CSV table of N, CA, C and O in Angstrom, one decimal:
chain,number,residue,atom,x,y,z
X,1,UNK,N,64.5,101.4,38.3
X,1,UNK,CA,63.6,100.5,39.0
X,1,UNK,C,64.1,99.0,38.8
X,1,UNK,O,64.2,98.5,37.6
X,2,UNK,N,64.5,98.3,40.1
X,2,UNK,CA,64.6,97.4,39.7
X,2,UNK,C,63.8,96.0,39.4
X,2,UNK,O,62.7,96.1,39.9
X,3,UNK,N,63.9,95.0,38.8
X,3,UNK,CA,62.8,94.3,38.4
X,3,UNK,C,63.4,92.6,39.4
X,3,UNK,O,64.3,91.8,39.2
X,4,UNK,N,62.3,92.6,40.1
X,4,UNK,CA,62.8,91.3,41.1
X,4,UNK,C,61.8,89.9,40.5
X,4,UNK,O,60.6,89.9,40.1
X,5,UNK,N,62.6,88.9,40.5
X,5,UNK,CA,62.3,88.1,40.1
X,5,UNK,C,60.5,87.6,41.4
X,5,UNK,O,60.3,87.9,42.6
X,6,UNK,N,59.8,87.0,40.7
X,6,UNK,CA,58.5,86.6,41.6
X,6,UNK,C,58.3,85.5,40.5
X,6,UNK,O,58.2,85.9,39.3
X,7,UNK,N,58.2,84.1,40.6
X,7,UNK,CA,57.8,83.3,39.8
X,7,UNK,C,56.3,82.8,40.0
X,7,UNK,O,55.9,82.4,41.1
X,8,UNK,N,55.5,82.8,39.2
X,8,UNK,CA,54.0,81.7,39.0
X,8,UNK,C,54.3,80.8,40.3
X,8,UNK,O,55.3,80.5,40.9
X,9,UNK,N,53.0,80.7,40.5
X,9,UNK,CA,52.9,79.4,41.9
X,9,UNK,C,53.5,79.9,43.1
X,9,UNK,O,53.4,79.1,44.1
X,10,UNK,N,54.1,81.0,43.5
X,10,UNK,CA,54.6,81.6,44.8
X,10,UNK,C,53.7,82.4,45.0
X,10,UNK,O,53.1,83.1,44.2
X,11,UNK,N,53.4,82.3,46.7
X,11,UNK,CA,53.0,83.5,47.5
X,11,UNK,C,53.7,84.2,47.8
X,11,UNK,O,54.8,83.8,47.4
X,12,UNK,N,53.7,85.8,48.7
X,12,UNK,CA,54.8,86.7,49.3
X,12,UNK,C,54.2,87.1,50.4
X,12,UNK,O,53.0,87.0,50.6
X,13,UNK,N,55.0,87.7,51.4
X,13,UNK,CA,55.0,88.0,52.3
X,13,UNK,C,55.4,89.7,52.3
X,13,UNK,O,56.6,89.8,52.1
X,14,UNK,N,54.9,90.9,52.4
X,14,UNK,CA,55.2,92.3,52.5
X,14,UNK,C,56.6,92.1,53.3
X,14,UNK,O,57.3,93.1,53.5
X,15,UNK,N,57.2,90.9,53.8
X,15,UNK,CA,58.6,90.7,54.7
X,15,UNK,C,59.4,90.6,54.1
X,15,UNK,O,60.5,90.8,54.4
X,16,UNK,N,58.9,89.9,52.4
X,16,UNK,CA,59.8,89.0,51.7
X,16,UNK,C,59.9,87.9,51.8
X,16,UNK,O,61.0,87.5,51.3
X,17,UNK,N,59.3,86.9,52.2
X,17,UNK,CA,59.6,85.7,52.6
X,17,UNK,C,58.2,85.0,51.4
X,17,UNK,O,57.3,85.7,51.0
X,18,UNK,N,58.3,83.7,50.9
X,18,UNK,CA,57.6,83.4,50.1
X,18,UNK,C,57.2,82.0,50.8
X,18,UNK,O,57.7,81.7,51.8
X,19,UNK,N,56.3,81.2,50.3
X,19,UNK,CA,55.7,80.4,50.6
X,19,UNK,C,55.5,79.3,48.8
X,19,UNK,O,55.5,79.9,47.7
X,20,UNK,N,55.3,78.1,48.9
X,20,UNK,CA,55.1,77.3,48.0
X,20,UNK,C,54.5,76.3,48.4
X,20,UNK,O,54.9,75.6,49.3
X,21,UNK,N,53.1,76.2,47.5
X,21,UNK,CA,52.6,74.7,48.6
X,21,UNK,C,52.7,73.8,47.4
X,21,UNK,O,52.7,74.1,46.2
X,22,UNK,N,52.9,72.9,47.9
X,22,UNK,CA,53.4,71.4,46.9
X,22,UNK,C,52.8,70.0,48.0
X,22,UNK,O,53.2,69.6,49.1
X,23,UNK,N,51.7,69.4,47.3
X,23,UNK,CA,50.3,69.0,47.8
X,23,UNK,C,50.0,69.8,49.1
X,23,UNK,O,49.9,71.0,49.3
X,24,UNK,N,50.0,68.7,50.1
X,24,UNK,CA,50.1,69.1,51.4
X,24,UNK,C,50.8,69.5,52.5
X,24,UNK,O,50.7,69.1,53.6
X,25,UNK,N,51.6,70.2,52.0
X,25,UNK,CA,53.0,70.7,52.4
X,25,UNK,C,53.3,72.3,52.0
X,25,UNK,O,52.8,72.6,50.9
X,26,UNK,N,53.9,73.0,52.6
X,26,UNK,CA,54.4,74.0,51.9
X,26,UNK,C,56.2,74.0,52.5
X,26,UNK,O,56.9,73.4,53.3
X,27,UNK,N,56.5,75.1,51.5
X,27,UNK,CA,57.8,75.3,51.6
X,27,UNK,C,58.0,77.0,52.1
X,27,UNK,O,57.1,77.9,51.9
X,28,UNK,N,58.9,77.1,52.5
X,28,UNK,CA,58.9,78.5,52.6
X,28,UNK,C,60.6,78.8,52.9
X,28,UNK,O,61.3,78.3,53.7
X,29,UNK,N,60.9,80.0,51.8
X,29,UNK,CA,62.3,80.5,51.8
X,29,UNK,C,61.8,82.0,52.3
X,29,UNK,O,60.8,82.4,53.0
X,30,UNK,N,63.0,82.8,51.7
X,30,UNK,CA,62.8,84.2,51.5
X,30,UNK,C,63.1,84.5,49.6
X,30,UNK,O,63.4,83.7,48.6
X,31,UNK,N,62.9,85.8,49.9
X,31,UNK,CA,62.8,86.2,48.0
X,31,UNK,C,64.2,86.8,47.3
X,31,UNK,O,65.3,87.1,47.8
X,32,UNK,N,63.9,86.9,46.5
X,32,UNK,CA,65.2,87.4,45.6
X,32,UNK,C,65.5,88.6,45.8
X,32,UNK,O,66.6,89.1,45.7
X,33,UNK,N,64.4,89.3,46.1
X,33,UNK,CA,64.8,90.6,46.7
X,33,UNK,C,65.6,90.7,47.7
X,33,UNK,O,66.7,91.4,47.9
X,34,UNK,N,64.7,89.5,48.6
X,34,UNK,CA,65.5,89.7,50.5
X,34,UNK,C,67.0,89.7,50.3
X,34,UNK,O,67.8,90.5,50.7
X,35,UNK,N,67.1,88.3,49.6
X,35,UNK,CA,68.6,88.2,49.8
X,35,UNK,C,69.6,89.0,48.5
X,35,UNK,O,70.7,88.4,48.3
X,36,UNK,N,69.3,90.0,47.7
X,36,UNK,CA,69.9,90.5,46.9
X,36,UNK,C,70.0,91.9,48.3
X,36,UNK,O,71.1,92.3,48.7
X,37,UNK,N,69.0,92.3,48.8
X,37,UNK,CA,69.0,93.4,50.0
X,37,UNK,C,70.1,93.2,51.2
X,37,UNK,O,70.8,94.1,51.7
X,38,UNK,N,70.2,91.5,51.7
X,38,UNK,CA,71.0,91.1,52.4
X,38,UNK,C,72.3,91.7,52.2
X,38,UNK,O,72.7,92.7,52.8
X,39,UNK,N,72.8,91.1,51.2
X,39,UNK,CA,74.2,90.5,50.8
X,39,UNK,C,74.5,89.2,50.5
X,39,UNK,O,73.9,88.4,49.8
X,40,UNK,N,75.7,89.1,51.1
X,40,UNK,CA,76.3,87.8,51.5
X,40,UNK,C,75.5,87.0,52.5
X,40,UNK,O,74.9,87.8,53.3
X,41,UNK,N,75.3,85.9,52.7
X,41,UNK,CA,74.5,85.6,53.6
X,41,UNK,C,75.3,84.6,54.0
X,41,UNK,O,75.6,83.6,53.4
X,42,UNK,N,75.9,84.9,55.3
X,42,UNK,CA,77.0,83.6,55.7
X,42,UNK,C,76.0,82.8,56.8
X,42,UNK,O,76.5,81.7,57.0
X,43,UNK,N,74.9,82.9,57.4
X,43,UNK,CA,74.1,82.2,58.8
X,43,UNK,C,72.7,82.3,58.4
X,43,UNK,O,72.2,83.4,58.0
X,44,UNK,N,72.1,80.8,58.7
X,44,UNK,CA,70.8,80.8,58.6
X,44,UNK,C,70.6,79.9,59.9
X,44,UNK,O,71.4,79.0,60.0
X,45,UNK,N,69.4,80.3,61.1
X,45,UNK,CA,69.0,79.4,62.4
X,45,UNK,C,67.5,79.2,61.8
X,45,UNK,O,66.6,80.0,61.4
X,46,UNK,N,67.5,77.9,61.8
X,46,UNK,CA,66.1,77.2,61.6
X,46,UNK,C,65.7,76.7,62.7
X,46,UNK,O,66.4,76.6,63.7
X,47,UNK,N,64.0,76.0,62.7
X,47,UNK,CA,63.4,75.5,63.8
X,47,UNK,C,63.9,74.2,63.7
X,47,UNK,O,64.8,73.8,62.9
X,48,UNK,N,63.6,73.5,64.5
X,48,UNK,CA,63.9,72.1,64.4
X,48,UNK,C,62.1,71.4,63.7
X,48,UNK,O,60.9,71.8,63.8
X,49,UNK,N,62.7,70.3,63.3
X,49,UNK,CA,61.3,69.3,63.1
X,49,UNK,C,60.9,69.4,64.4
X,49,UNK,O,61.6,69.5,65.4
X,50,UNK,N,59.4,69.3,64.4
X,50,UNK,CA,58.2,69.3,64.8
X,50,UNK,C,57.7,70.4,65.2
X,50,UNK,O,56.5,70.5,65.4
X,51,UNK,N,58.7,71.7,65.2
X,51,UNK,CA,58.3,72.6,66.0
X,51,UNK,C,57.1,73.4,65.0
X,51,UNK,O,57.0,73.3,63.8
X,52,UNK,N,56.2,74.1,65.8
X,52,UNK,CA,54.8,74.6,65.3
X,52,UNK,C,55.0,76.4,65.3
X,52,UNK,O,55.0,77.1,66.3
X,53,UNK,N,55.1,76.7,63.7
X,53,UNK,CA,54.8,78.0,63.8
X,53,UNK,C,53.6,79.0,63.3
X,53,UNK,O,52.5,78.8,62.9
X,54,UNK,N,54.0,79.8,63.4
X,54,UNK,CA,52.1,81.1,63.6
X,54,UNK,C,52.2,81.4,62.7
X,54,UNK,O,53.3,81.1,62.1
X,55,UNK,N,51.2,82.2,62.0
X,55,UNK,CA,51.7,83.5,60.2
X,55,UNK,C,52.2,84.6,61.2
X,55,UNK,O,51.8,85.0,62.3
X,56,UNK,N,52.9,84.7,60.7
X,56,UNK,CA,53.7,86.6,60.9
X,56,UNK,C,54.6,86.3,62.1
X,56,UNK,O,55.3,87.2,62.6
X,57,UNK,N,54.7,84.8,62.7
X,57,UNK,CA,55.6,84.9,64.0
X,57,UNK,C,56.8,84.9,63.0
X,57,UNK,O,56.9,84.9,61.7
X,58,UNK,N,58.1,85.0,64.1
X,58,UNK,CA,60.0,84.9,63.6
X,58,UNK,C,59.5,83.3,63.7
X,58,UNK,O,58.4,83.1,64.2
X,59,UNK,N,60.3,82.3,63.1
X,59,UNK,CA,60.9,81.1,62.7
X,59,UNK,C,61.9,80.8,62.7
X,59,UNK,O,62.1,79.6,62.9
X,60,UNK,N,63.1,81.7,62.4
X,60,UNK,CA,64.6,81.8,62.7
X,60,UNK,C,65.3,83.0,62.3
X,60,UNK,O,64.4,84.0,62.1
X,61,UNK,N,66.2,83.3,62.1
X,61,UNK,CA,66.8,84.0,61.9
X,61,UNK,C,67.7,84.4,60.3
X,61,UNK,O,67.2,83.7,59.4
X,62,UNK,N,68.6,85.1,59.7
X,62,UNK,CA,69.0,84.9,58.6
X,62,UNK,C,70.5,86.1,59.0
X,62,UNK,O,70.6,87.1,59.8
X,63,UNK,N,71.4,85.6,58.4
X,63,UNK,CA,72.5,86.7,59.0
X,63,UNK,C,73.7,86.6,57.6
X,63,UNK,O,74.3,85.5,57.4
X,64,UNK,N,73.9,88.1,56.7
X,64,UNK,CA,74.6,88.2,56.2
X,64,UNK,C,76.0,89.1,56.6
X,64,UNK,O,76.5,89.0,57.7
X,65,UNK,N,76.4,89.7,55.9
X,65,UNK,CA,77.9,90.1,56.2
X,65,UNK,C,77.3,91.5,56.6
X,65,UNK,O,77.8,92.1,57.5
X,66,UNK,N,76.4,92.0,56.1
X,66,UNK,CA,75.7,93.3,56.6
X,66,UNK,C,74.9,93.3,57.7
X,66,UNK,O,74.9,94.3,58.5
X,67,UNK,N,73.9,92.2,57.9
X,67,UNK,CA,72.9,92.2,58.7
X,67,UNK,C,72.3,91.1,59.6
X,67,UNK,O,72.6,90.0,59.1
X,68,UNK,N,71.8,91.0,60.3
X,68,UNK,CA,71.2,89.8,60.8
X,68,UNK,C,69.3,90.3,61.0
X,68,UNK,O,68.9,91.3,61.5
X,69,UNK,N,68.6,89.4,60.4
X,69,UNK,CA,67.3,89.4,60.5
X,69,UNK,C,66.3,88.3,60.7
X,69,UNK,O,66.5,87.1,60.5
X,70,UNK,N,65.0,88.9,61.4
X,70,UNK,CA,63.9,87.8,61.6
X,70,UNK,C,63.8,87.2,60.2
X,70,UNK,O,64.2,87.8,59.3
X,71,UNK,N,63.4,86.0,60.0
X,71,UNK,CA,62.7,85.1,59.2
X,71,UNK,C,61.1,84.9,59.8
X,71,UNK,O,60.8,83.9,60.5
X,72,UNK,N,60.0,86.1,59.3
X,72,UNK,CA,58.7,85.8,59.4
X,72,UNK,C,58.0,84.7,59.1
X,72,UNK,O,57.8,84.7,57.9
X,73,UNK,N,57.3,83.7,59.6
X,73,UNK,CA,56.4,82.9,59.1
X,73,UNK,C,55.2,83.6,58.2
X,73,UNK,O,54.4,84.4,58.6
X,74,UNK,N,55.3,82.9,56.5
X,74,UNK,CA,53.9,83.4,55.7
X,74,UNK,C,52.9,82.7,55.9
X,74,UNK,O,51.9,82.8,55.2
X,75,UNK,N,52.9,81.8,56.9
X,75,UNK,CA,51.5,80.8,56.9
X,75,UNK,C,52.3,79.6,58.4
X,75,UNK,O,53.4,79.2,58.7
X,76,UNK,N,50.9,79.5,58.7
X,76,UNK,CA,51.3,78.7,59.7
X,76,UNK,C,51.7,77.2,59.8
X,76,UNK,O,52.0,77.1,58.6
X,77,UNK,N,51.9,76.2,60.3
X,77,UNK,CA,52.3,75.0,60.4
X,77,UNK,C,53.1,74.7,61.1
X,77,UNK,O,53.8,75.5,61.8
X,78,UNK,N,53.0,72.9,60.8
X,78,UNK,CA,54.3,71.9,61.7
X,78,UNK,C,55.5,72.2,60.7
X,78,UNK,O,55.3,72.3,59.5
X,79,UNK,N,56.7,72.4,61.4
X,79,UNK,CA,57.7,72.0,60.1
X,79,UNK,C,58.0,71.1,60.4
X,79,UNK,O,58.2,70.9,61.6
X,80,UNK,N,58.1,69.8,58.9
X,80,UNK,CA,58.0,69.0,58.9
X,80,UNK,C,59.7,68.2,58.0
X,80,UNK,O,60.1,67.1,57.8
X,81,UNK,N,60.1,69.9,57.5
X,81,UNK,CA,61.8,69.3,56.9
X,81,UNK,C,62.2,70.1,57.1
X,81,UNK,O,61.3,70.9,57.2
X,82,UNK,N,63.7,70.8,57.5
X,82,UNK,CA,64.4,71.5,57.1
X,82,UNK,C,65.3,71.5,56.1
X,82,UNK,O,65.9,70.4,56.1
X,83,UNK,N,65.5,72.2,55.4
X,83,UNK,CA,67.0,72.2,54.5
X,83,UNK,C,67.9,72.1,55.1
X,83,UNK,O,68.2,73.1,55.7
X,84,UNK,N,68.7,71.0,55.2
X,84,UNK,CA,70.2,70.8,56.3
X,84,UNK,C,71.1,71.5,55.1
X,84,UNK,O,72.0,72.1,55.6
X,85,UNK,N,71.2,71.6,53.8
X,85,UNK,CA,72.1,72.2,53.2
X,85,UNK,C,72.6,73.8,53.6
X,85,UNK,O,73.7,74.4,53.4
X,86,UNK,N,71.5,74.2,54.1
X,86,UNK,CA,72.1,75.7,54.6
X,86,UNK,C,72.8,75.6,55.5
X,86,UNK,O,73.9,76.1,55.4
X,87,UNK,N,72.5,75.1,56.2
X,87,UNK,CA,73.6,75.2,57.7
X,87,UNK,C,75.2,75.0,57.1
X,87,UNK,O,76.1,75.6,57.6
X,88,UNK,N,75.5,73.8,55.8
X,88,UNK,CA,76.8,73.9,55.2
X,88,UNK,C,76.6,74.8,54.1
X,88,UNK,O,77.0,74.3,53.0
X,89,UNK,N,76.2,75.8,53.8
X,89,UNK,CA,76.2,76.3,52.7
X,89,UNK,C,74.8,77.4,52.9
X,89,UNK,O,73.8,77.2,52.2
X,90,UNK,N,74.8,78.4,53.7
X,90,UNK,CA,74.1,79.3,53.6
X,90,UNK,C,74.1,80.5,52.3
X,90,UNK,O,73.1,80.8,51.6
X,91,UNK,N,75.1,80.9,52.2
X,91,UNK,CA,75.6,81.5,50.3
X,91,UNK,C,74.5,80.8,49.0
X,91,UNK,O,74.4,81.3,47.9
X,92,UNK,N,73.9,79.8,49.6
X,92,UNK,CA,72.9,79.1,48.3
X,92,UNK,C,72.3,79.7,48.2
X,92,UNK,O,72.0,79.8,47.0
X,93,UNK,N,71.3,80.6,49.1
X,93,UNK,CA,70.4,81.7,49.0
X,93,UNK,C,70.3,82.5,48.3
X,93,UNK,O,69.3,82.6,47.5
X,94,UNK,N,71.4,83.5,48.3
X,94,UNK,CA,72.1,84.0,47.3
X,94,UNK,C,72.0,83.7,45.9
X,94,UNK,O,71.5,84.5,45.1
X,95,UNK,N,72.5,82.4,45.3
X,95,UNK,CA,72.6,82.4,44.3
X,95,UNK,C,71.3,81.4,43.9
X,95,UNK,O,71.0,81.2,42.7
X,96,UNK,N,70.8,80.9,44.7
X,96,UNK,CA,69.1,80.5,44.1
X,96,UNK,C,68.1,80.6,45.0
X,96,UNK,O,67.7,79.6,45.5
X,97,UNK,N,67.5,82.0,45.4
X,97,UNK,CA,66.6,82.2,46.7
X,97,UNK,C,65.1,81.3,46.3
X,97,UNK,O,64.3,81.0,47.1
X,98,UNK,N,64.9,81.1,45.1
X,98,UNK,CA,63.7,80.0,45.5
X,98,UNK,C,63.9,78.4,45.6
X,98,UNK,O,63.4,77.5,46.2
X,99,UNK,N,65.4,78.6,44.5
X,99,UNK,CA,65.6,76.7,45.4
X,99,UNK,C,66.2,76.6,46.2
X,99,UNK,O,66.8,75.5,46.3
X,100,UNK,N,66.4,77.5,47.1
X,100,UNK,CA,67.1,77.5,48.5
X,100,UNK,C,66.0,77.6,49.6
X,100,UNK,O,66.2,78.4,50.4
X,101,UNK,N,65.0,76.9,49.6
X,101,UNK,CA,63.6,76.8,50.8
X,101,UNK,C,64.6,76.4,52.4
X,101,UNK,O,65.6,75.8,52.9
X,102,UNK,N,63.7,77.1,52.4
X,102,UNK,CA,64.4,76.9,54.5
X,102,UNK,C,64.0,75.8,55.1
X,102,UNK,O,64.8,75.0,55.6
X,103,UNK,N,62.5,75.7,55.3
X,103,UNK,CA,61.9,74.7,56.1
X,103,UNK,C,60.6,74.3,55.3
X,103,UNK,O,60.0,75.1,54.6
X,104,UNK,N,60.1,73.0,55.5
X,104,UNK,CA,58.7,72.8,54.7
X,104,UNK,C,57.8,72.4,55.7
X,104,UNK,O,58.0,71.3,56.4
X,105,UNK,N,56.8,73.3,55.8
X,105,UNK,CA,54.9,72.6,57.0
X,105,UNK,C,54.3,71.7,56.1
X,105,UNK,O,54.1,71.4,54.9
X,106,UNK,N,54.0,71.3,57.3
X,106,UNK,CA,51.9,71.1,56.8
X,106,UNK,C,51.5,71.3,57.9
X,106,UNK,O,52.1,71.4,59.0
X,107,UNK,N,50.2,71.4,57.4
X,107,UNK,CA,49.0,71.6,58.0
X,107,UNK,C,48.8,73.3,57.8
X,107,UNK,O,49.0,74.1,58.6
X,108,UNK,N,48.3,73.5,56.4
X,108,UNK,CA,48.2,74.5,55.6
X,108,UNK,C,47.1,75.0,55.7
X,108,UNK,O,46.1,74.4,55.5
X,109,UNK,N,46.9,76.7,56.1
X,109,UNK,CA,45.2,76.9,56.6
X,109,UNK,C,45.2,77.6,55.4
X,109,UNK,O,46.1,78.5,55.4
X,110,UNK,N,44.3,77.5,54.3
X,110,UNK,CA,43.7,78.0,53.0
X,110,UNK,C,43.6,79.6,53.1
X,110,UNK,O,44.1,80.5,52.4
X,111,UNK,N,42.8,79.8,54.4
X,111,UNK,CA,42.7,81.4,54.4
X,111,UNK,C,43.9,82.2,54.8
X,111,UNK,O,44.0,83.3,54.3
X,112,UNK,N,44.8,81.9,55.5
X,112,UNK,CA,45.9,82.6,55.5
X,112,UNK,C,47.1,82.8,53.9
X,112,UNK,O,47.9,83.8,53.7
X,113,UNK,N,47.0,81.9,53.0
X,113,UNK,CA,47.2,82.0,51.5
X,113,UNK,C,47.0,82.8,51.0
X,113,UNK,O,47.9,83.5,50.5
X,114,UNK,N,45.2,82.9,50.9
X,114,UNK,CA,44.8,84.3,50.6
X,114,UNK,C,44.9,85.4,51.2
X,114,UNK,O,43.9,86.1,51.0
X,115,UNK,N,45.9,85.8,51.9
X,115,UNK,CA,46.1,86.9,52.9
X,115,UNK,C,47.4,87.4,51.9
X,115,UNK,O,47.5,88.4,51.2
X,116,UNK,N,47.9,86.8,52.0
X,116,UNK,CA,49.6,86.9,50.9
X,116,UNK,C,49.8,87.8,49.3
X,116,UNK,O,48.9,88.2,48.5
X,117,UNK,N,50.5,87.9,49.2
X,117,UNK,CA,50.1,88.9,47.9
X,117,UNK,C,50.8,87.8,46.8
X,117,UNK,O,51.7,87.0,47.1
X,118,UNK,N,50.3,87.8,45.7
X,118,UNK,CA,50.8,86.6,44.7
X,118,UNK,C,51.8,87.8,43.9
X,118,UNK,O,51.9,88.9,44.2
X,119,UNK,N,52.4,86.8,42.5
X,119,UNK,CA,53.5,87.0,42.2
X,119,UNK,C,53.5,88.7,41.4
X,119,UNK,O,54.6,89.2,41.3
X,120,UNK,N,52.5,89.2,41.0
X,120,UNK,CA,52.1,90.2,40.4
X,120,UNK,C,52.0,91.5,41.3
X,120,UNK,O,52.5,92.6,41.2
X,121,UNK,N,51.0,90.9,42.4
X,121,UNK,CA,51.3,92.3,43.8
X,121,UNK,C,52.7,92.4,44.5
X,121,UNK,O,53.0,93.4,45.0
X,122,UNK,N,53.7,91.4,44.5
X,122,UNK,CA,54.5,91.4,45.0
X,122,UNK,C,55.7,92.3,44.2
X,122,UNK,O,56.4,93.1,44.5
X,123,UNK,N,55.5,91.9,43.4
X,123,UNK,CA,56.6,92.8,42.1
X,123,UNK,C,56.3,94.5,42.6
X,123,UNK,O,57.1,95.3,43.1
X,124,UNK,N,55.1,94.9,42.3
X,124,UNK,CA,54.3,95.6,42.4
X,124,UNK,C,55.0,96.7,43.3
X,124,UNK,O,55.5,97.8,43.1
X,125,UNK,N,54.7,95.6,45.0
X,125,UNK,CA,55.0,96.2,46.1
X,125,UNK,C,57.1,96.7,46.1
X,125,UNK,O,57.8,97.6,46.5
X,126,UNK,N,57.4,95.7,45.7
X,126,UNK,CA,58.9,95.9,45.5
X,126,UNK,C,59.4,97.0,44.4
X,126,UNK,O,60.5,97.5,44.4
X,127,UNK,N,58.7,97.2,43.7
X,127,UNK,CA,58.8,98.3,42.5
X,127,UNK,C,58.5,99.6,43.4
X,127,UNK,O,59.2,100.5,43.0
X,128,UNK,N,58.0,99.8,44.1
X,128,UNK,CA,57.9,101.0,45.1
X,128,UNK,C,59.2,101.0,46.2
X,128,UNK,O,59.5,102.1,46.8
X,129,UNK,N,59.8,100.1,46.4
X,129,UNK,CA,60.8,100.1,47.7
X,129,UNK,C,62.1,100.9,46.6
X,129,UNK,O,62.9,101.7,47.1
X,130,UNK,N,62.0,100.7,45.1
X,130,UNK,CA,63.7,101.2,44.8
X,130,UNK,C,63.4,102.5,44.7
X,130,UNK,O,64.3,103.3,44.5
């Protein structure tokens, strides 16, 4: 079994994808699992600033040497930054999937948070996938 990293203060997504709110803002990557499952990850397509997304809609895309996949929204919002370092450097994922955040919202709806499984259920759920 293997043991995936889930740190304190993250949410998850059953997709993999994680969420971090930092005041009024959140951040949101994918997990250590996702991209240990990926591979190599040579392509990431993000939204652009301003654009408005749903919980559980796609947001962009993610594409390794094996696969190409949805990037789920864990919570809704404006995005309000993207990480321009991926687009030069999508491999960062890889080697730091939580300080490699994709895009950051606000306008953070509290109840969709608690929809998320925190760092304990997540491990949890991933301890059943090996």
């Amino acid at each position: 079994m293997a043991v995936t990293n889930a740190p304190p203060g993250y949410k998850f997504t059953e997709k993999h994808e994680w969420v971090k709110v930092e005041g009024d803002t959140a951040l949101i990557g994918i997990s250590d699992y996702a991209q240990a499952a990926l591979g190599d990850i040579v392509f990431v397509d993000l939204p652009k600033v301003g654009k408005s997304i749903k919980q559980s809609d796609s947001f962009g895309t993610i594409e390794s040497v094996k696969a190409a996949e949805d990037l789920y929204a864990p919570i809704s919002g404006e995005v309000v930054e993207v990480n321009g370092n991926l687009s030069k450097n999508p491999a960062a994922v890889n080697s730091d999937a939580f300080g490699s955040w994709m895009i950051r919202v606000k306008g953070i709806n509290s109840s969709e948070l608690e929809k998320l499984l925190d760092p304990e259920s997540y491990r949890e759920l991933v301890s059943k996938l090996d």
